[in-house]
């Protein structure tokens, strides 16, 4: 005999509605416990993400920051367990029983051990896609059931596995709806974060790097921030949904849901029900007494058969049909009537329609004629190579058919290869520069303009320009040309990305992230940045010795 649950699963949407109502009626202290554990972890995770992706000291800070993040993860899971127990007590109407410190510590340790495996199992389950709903439900049920004294003889992991397998349709529907809601919330949060700098500039006049360039926001830190805010908004609803799911799953064997509903009934409703029941019983007794008293009286004599009776008024069929039509014409019944089909009049053929039909027919016949010609040509080639295909010998029929099929396949492959080659040649034609045509020399940029970037000239041209300026005695402009030459070289090696909105400090940080294996390059570039900032933005004078040391650092960067 199959051991199926005694109760059918509720629809996933109804479960989510109950979870929303549960969160709305929950005390503020319940939500405060959740966010006291979740907010520090999310903020630390965002700082860890930003520091590991931008800081030049990421390697030195990795271990201490990871340790702090692990401790905050343990604290978050502890608060989430307390949050789920409070919701369970709110649903069941029974305060959670206190357990000893030793038992609570053992339960939390087991929960943390299994929750840590989620960092490996959940990504694999997402890639496989099919077992993700069951794995996700297991970890959510594990958080809900940890620390609850129900079924103490069974381990919490076994109970979580049982609830994860229970009502698979409801679980998959729940995951699908919550995933869709999370995507919508993520889009709204991303739009808000994207518009916030522009609102600050519009309302308060605050200028940021995000308002100077739209592309500055498209980085991994922005996506991580939007994902963290989305998780903080949606995860309490996820926890409440799985608390209700586990409570209903446990109620299959314990009947806790019926007991909770009975406890939720107010006493005045119970008294009203008792009074109503007594009134109904009294009314039934009075009615039965009246029937007994009337049954003892003599029945009235029947009327004679020949006594005249008033004939009933009969309506004519015409009036009845008219009344029915009037009723059917009312507004509440007209939507049920079928629509009237209006006969469409046949449109007359115009001279334009006839001309278009002739052109289309001619094109169709031309295509068919070309197709027949190509088919006959291929057939003639095959007949010449392998004999007459219309009258093959009986013994070699299979071999000839296979050979002809292979030959046709080779022809098709050859035609596709030639077509692809012609397409590539046509696509790359505008990239080809004919020999003997000299490219125009790039225009010399104005080094006094702050909008000049290193991408406007190659590094050799910047070095040539720097030497010319040194010969003319314009040492300050020569220093900037040397600095732009170094930037152009690093951008050509992929160590930097030139952008108009980036500052020199941002270039130094970016080089620090990408040149861990080239410490000499980072040291030389950092020294040049400090010298350039003092001369170009400060009051330091550019001397020949300073330029010589600066150029030495540039040559060192180019040689490594």
mmCIF file of N, CA and C in Angstrom, residues 326-421:
data_model
loop_
_atom_site.group_PDB
_atom_site.id
_atom_site.type_symbol
_atom_site.label_atom_id
_atom_site.label_comp_id
_atom_site.label_asym_id
_atom_site.label_seq_id
_atom_site.Cartn_x
_atom_site.Cartn_y
_atom_site.Cartn_z
ATOM 1 N N UNK A 326 -38.232 40.476 -24.051
ATOM 2 C CA UNK A 326 -37.923 41.660 -23.257
ATOM 3 C C UNK A 326 -36.926 41.357 -22.142
ATOM 4 N N UNK A 327 -37.090 40.177 -21.523
ATOM 5 C CA UNK A 327 -36.149 39.801 -20.460
ATOM 6 C C UNK A 327 -34.753 39.556 -21.011
ATOM 7 N N UNK A 328 -34.672 38.893 -22.171
ATOM 8 C CA UNK A 328 -33.360 38.594 -22.751
ATOM 9 C C UNK A 328 -32.642 39.832 -23.248
ATOM 10 N N UNK A 329 -33.383 40.906 -23.511
ATOM 11 C CA UNK A 329 -32.755 42.139 -23.958
ATOM 12 C C UNK A 329 -32.158 42.963 -22.822
ATOM 13 N N UNK A 330 -32.340 42.509 -21.577
ATOM 14 C CA UNK A 330 -31.763 43.239 -20.467
ATOM 15 C C UNK A 330 -30.237 43.157 -20.482
ATOM 16 N N UNK A 331 -29.631 44.098 -19.763
ATOM 17 C CA UNK A 331 -28.178 44.218 -19.800
ATOM 18 C C UNK A 331 -27.468 43.014 -19.200
ATOM 19 N N UNK A 332 -28.078 42.412 -18.162
ATOM 20 C CA UNK A 332 -27.400 41.293 -17.498
ATOM 21 C C UNK A 332 -27.417 40.013 -18.305
ATOM 22 N N UNK A 333 -28.205 39.975 -19.425
ATOM 23 C CA UNK A 333 -28.259 38.765 -20.246
ATOM 24 C C UNK A 333 -27.675 38.966 -21.634
ATOM 25 N N UNK A 334 -27.425 40.214 -22.059
ATOM 26 C CA UNK A 334 -26.977 40.438 -23.440
ATOM 27 C C UNK A 334 -25.569 39.906 -23.691
ATOM 28 N N UNK A 335 -24.738 39.856 -22.631
ATOM 29 C CA UNK A 335 -23.362 39.381 -22.859
ATOM 30 C C UNK A 335 -23.312 37.899 -23.175
ATOM 31 N N UNK A 336 -24.389 37.152 -22.866
ATOM 32 C CA UNK A 336 -24.438 35.728 -23.182
ATOM 33 C C UNK A 336 -24.866 35.464 -24.623
ATOM 34 N N UNK A 337 -25.462 36.474 -25.303
ATOM 35 C CA UNK A 337 -25.965 36.276 -26.659
ATOM 36 C C UNK A 337 -24.812 36.216 -27.648
ATOM 37 N N UNK A 338 -24.894 35.376 -28.657
ATOM 38 C CA UNK A 338 -23.830 35.330 -29.672
ATOM 39 C C UNK A 338 -23.833 36.587 -30.524
ATOM 40 N N UNK A 339 -22.660 36.919 -31.037
ATOM 41 C CA UNK A 339 -22.552 38.088 -31.894
ATOM 42 C C UNK A 339 -23.161 37.803 -33.259
ATOM 43 N N UNK A 340 -23.730 38.847 -33.820
ATOM 44 C CA UNK A 340 -24.313 38.694 -35.145
ATOM 45 C C UNK A 340 -23.211 38.706 -36.187
ATOM 46 N N UNK A 341 -23.278 37.761 -37.066
ATOM 47 C CA UNK A 341 -22.307 37.657 -38.138
ATOM 48 C C UNK A 341 -22.780 38.492 -39.321
ATOM 49 N N UNK A 342 -22.046 39.553 -39.589
ATOM 50 C CA UNK A 342 -22.406 40.430 -40.693
ATOM 51 C C UNK A 342 -21.775 39.887 -41.955
ATOM 52 N N UNK A 343 -22.596 39.687 -42.934
ATOM 53 C CA UNK A 343 -22.102 39.139 -44.204
ATOM 54 C C UNK A 343 -21.233 40.170 -44.910
ATOM 55 N N UNK A 344 -20.024 39.759 -45.257
ATOM 56 C CA UNK A 344 -19.107 40.662 -45.936
ATOM 57 C C UNK A 344 -19.353 40.630 -47.434
ATOM 58 N N UNK A 345 -19.415 41.796 -47.996
ATOM 59 C CA UNK A 345 -19.642 41.899 -49.438
ATOM 60 C C UNK A 345 -18.341 41.634 -50.166
ATOM 61 N N UNK A 346 -18.432 40.912 -51.199
ATOM 62 C CA UNK A 346 -17.244 40.558 -51.972
ATOM 63 C C UNK A 346 -16.674 41.798 -52.646
ATOM 64 N N UNK A 347 -15.409 42.054 -52.382
ATOM 65 C CA UNK A 347 -14.754 43.229 -52.970
ATOM 66 C C UNK A 347 -14.466 42.986 -54.442
ATOM 67 N N UNK A 348 -14.650 44.020 -55.211
ATOM 68 C CA UNK A 348 -14.414 43.906 -56.652
ATOM 69 C C UNK A 348 -12.920 43.945 -56.934
ATOM 70 N N UNK A 349 -12.495 43.128 -57.890
ATOM 71 C CA UNK A 349 -11.086 43.100 -58.296
ATOM 72 C C UNK A 349 -10.746 44.380 -59.042
ATOM 73 N N UNK A 350 -9.728 45.067 -58.541
ATOM 74 C CA UNK A 350 -9.269 46.290 -59.201
ATOM 75 C C UNK A 350 -8.104 45.966 -60.126
ATOM 76 N N UNK A 351 -7.702 46.914 -60.942
ATOM 77 C CA UNK A 351 -6.592 46.690 -61.880
ATOM 78 C C UNK A 351 -5.259 46.503 -61.131
ATOM 79 N N UNK A 352 -5.099 47.184 -59.950
ATOM 80 C CA UNK A 352 -3.875 47.018 -59.178
ATOM 81 C C UNK A 352 -3.764 45.611 -58.615
ATOM 82 N N UNK A 353 -4.882 45.081 -58.098
ATOM 83 C CA UNK A 353 -4.860 43.725 -57.547
ATOM 84 C C UNK A 353 -4.536 42.705 -58.630
ATOM 85 N N UNK A 354 -5.141 42.888 -59.833
ATOM 86 C CA UNK A 354 -4.858 41.944 -60.921
ATOM 87 C C UNK A 354 -3.398 42.022 -61.347
ATOM 88 N N UNK A 355 -2.825 43.243 -61.378
ATOM 89 C CA UNK A 355 -1.418 43.391 -61.785
ATOM 90 C C UNK A 355 -0.480 42.740 -60.766
ATOM 91 N N UNK A 356 -0.770 42.929 -59.462
ATOM 92 C CA UNK A 356 0.070 42.306 -58.438
ATOM 93 C C UNK A 356 -0.017 40.790 -58.487
ATOM 94 N N UNK A 357 -1.217 40.269 -58.722
ATOM 95 C CA UNK A 357 -1.366 38.820 -58.824
ATOM 96 C C UNK A 357 -0.562 38.269 -59.996
ATOM 97 N N UNK A 358 -0.551 38.986 -61.134
ATOM 98 C CA UNK A 358 0.230 38.518 -62.289
ATOM 99 C C UNK A 358 1.730 38.545 -61.975
ATOM 100 N N UNK A 359 2.187 39.595 -61.283
ATOM 101 C CA UNK A 359 3.619 39.672 -60.949
ATOM 102 C C UNK A 359 4.017 38.540 -60.003
ATOM 103 N N UNK A 360 3.182 38.287 -58.974
ATOM 104 C CA UNK A 360 3.490 37.207 -58.033
ATOM 105 C C UNK A 360 3.467 35.850 -58.706
ATOM 106 N N UNK A 361 2.514 35.634 -59.592
ATOM 107 C CA UNK A 361 2.461 34.349 -60.310
ATOM 108 C C UNK A 361 3.686 34.167 -61.197
ATOM 109 N N UNK A 362 4.127 35.267 -61.826
ATOM 110 C CA UNK A 362 5.319 35.172 -62.685
ATOM 111 C C UNK A 362 6.562 34.855 -61.861
ATOM 112 N N UNK A 363 6.692 35.505 -60.685
ATOM 113 C CA UNK A 363 7.838 35.213 -59.825
ATOM 114 C C UNK A 363 7.823 33.766 -59.343
ATOM 115 N N UNK A 364 6.640 33.260 -58.948
ATOM 116 C CA UNK A 364 6.555 31.872 -58.494
ATOM 117 C C UNK A 364 6.932 30.904 -59.605
ATOM 118 N N UNK A 365 6.455 31.150 -60.813
ATOM 119 C CA UNK A 365 6.800 30.267 -61.938
ATOM 120 C C UNK A 365 8.287 30.343 -62.255
ATOM 121 N N UNK A 366 8.894 31.536 -62.111
ATOM 122 C CA UNK A 366 10.328 31.667 -62.384
ATOM 123 C C UNK A 366 11.152 30.876 -61.381
ATOM 124 N N UNK A 367 10.760 30.963 -60.100
ATOM 125 C CA UNK A 367 11.487 30.207 -59.080
ATOM 126 C C UNK A 367 11.357 28.712 -59.320
ATOM 127 N N UNK A 368 10.148 28.261 -59.650
ATOM 128 C CA UNK A 368 9.963 26.835 -59.929
ATOM 129 C C UNK A 368 10.783 26.397 -61.131
ATOM 130 N N UNK A 369 10.856 27.241 -62.172
ATOM 131 C CA UNK A 369 11.624 26.886 -63.360
ATOM 132 C C UNK A 369 13.108 26.786 -63.052
ATOM 133 N N UNK A 370 13.606 27.737 -62.237
ATOM 134 C CA UNK A 370 15.030 27.683 -61.861
ATOM 135 C C UNK A 370 15.317 26.432 -61.037
ATOM 136 N N UNK A 371 14.408 26.096 -60.111
ATOM 137 C CA UNK A 371 14.596 24.893 -59.321
ATOM 138 C C UNK A 371 14.610 23.638 -60.162
ATOM 139 N N UNK A 372 13.704 23.561 -61.141
ATOM 140 C CA UNK A 372 13.701 22.377 -62.018
ATOM 141 C C UNK A 372 14.973 22.299 -62.840
ATOM 142 N N UNK A 373 15.476 23.460 -63.285
ATOM 143 C CA UNK A 373 16.708 23.452 -64.082
ATOM 144 C C UNK A 373 17.894 22.973 -63.249
ATOM 145 N N UNK A 374 17.992 23.469 -62.013
ATOM 146 C CA UNK A 374 19.097 23.030 -61.148
ATOM 147 C C UNK A 374 18.989 21.544 -60.858
ATOM 148 N N UNK A 375 17.777 21.056 -60.598
ATOM 149 C CA UNK A 375 17.599 19.637 -60.321
ATOM 150 C C UNK A 375 17.973 18.784 -61.524
ATOM 151 N N UNK A 376 17.582 19.218 -62.715
ATOM 152 C CA UNK A 376 17.928 18.448 -63.917
ATOM 153 C C UNK A 376 19.430 18.452 -64.151
ATOM 154 N N UNK A 377 20.102 19.588 -63.838
ATOM 155 C CA UNK A 377 21.549 19.637 -64.033
ATOM 156 C C UNK A 377 22.252 18.682 -63.068
ATOM 157 N N UNK A 378 21.829 18.696 -61.794
ATOM 158 C CA UNK A 378 22.423 17.761 -60.833
ATOM 159 C C UNK A 378 22.148 16.319 -61.226
ATOM 160 N N UNK A 379 20.959 16.092 -61.733
ATOM 161 C CA UNK A 379 20.631 14.722 -62.150
ATOM 162 C C UNK A 379 21.463 14.286 -63.343
ATOM 163 N N UNK A 380 21.715 15.226 -64.266
ATOM 164 C CA UNK A 380 22.548 14.882 -65.438
ATOM 165 C C UNK A 380 23.980 14.585 -64.993
ATOM 166 N N UNK A 381 24.505 15.388 -64.007
ATOM 167 C CA UNK A 381 25.868 15.142 -63.525
ATOM 168 C C UNK A 381 25.965 13.779 -62.854
ATOM 169 N N UNK A 382 24.978 13.440 -62.063
ATOM 170 C CA UNK A 382 25.009 12.153 -61.358
ATOM 171 C C UNK A 382 24.901 10.998 -62.348
ATOM 172 N N UNK A 383 24.045 11.170 -63.390
ATOM 173 C CA UNK A 383 23.913 10.099 -64.393
ATOM 174 C C UNK A 383 25.202 9.901 -65.170
ATOM 175 N N UNK A 384 25.899 11.000 -65.447
ATOM 176 C CA UNK A 384 27.152 10.866 -66.178
ATOM 177 C C UNK A 384 28.237 10.204 -65.331
ATOM 178 N N UNK A 385 28.224 10.496 -64.017
ATOM 179 C CA UNK A 385 29.269 9.933 -63.161
ATOM 180 C C UNK A 385 28.989 8.507 -62.730
ATOM 181 N N UNK A 386 27.707 8.206 -62.413
ATOM 182 C CA UNK A 386 27.373 6.899 -61.829
ATOM 183 C C UNK A 386 26.399 6.094 -62.673
ATOM 184 N N UNK A 387 26.143 6.530 -63.892
ATOM 185 C CA UNK A 387 25.215 5.781 -64.721
ATOM 186 C C UNK A 387 23.811 6.346 -64.605
ATOM 187 N N UNK A 388 22.906 5.722 -65.338
ATOM 188 C CA UNK A 388 21.526 6.170 -65.352
ATOM 189 C C UNK A 388 20.865 5.864 -64.013
ATOM 190 N N UNK A 389 20.405 6.944 -63.337
ATOM 191 C CA UNK A 389 19.778 6.747 -62.036
ATOM 192 C C UNK A 389 18.368 6.240 -62.143
ATOM 193 N N UNK A 390 17.765 6.319 -63.364
ATOM 194 C CA UNK A 390 16.371 5.900 -63.492
ATOM 195 C C UNK A 390 16.238 4.411 -63.696
ATOM 196 N N UNK A 391 17.321 3.742 -64.144
ATOM 197 C CA UNK A 391 17.237 2.299 -64.374
ATOM 198 C C UNK A 391 18.446 1.608 -63.788
ATOM 199 N N UNK A 392 18.589 1.593 -62.492
ATOM 200 C CA UNK A 392 19.751 0.942 -61.872
ATOM 201 C C UNK A 392 19.581 -0.572 -61.901
ATOM 202 N N UNK A 393 20.721 -1.239 -61.820
ATOM 203 C CA UNK A 393 20.675 -2.695 -61.755
ATOM 204 C C UNK A 393 20.196 -3.129 -60.390
ATOM 205 N N UNK A 394 19.637 -4.303 -60.364
ATOM 206 C CA UNK A 394 19.062 -4.793 -59.110
ATOM 207 C C UNK A 394 20.143 -5.069 -58.089
ATOM 208 N N UNK A 395 21.267 -5.591 -58.568
ATOM 209 C CA UNK A 395 22.314 -5.966 -57.616
ATOM 210 C C UNK A 395 23.026 -4.761 -57.041
ATOM 211 N N UNK A 396 23.221 -3.698 -57.836
ATOM 212 C CA UNK A 396 23.961 -2.531 -57.352
ATOM 213 C C UNK A 396 23.089 -1.369 -56.996
ATOM 214 N N UNK A 397 21.818 -1.616 -56.776
ATOM 215 C CA UNK A 397 20.903 -0.508 -56.503
ATOM 216 C C UNK A 397 21.221 0.159 -55.179
ATOM 217 N N UNK A 398 21.455 -0.596 -54.121
ATOM 218 C CA UNK A 398 21.725 -0.007 -52.815
ATOM 219 C C UNK A 398 23.026 0.762 -52.799
ATOM 220 N N UNK A 399 24.055 0.193 -53.436
ATOM 221 C CA UNK A 399 25.354 0.885 -53.450
ATOM 222 C C UNK A 399 25.277 2.165 -54.255
ATOM 223 N N UNK A 400 24.588 2.149 -55.380
ATOM 224 C CA UNK A 400 24.479 3.346 -56.219
ATOM 225 C C UNK A 400 23.698 4.447 -55.513
ATOM 226 N N UNK A 401 22.610 4.059 -54.839
ATOM 227 C CA UNK A 401 21.832 5.065 -54.109
ATOM 228 C C UNK A 401 22.655 5.712 -52.997
ATOM 229 N N UNK A 402 23.416 4.876 -52.289
ATOM 230 C CA UNK A 402 24.252 5.418 -51.216
ATOM 231 C C UNK A 402 25.327 6.332 -51.771
ATOM 232 N N UNK A 403 25.934 5.961 -52.912
ATOM 233 C CA UNK A 403 26.983 6.787 -53.511
ATOM 234 C C UNK A 403 26.424 8.111 -53.997
ATOM 235 N N UNK A 404 25.246 8.067 -54.631
ATOM 236 C CA UNK A 404 24.633 9.316 -55.095
ATOM 237 C C UNK A 404 24.265 10.225 -53.914
ATOM 238 N N UNK A 405 23.743 9.611 -52.839
ATOM 239 C CA UNK A 405 23.420 10.424 -51.665
ATOM 240 C C UNK A 405 24.645 11.088 -51.063
ATOM 241 N N UNK A 406 25.763 10.330 -50.992
ATOM 242 C CA UNK A 406 26.995 10.889 -50.466
ATOM 243 C C UNK A 406 27.524 12.000 -51.356
ATOM 244 N N UNK A 407 27.409 11.829 -52.655
ATOM 245 C CA UNK A 407 27.882 12.860 -53.578
ATOM 246 C C UNK A 407 27.053 14.145 -53.444
ATOM 247 N N UNK A 408 25.739 13.987 -53.313
ATOM 248 C CA UNK A 408 24.882 15.174 -53.128
ATOM 249 C C UNK A 408 25.215 15.877 -51.813
ATOM 250 N N UNK A 409 25.472 15.100 -50.770
ATOM 251 C CA UNK A 409 25.840 15.690 -49.490
ATOM 252 C C UNK A 409 27.141 16.465 -49.585
ATOM 253 N N UNK A 410 28.131 15.904 -50.321
ATOM 254 C CA UNK A 410 29.398 16.616 -50.500
ATOM 255 C C UNK A 410 29.213 17.899 -51.287
ATOM 256 N N UNK A 411 28.349 17.867 -52.298
ATOM 257 C CA UNK A 411 28.075 19.081 -53.057
ATOM 258 C C UNK A 411 27.441 20.155 -52.180
ATOM 259 N N UNK A 412 26.508 19.746 -51.329
ATOM 260 C CA UNK A 412 25.860 20.714 -50.435
ATOM 261 C C UNK A 412 26.856 21.311 -49.455
ATOM 262 N N UNK A 413 27.733 20.467 -48.880
ATOM 263 C CA UNK A 413 28.745 20.955 -47.948
ATOM 264 C C UNK A 413 29.707 21.906 -48.643
ATOM 265 N N UNK A 414 30.116 21.558 -49.894
ATOM 266 C CA UNK A 414 31.025 22.430 -50.633
ATOM 267 C C UNK A 414 30.378 23.776 -50.931
ATOM 268 N N UNK A 415 29.096 23.748 -51.327
ATOM 269 C CA UNK A 415 28.396 25.004 -51.606
ATOM 270 C C UNK A 415 28.270 25.853 -50.343
ATOM 271 N N UNK A 416 27.982 25.209 -49.191
ATOM 272 C CA UNK A 416 27.881 25.964 -47.932
ATOM 273 C C UNK A 416 29.223 26.564 -47.541
ATOM 274 N N UNK A 417 30.327 25.811 -47.743
ATOM 275 C CA UNK A 417 31.654 26.335 -47.406
ATOM 276 C C UNK A 417 32.012 27.519 -48.292
ATOM 277 N N UNK A 418 31.715 27.422 -49.603
ATOM 278 C CA UNK A 418 32.009 28.548 -50.500
ATOM 279 C C UNK A 418 31.180 29.768 -50.122
ATOM 280 N N UNK A 419 29.902 29.554 -49.787
ATOM 281 C CA UNK A 419 29.061 30.673 -49.372
ATOM 282 C C UNK A 419 29.560 31.331 -48.102
ATOM 283 N N UNK A 420 29.996 30.509 -47.136
ATOM 284 C CA UNK A 420 30.527 31.068 -45.892
ATOM 285 C C UNK A 420 31.805 31.847 -46.140
ATOM 286 N N UNK A 421 32.670 31.335 -47.025
ATOM 287 C CA UNK A 421 33.906 32.030 -47.345
ATOM 288 C C UNK A 421 33.633 33.366 -48.013
#
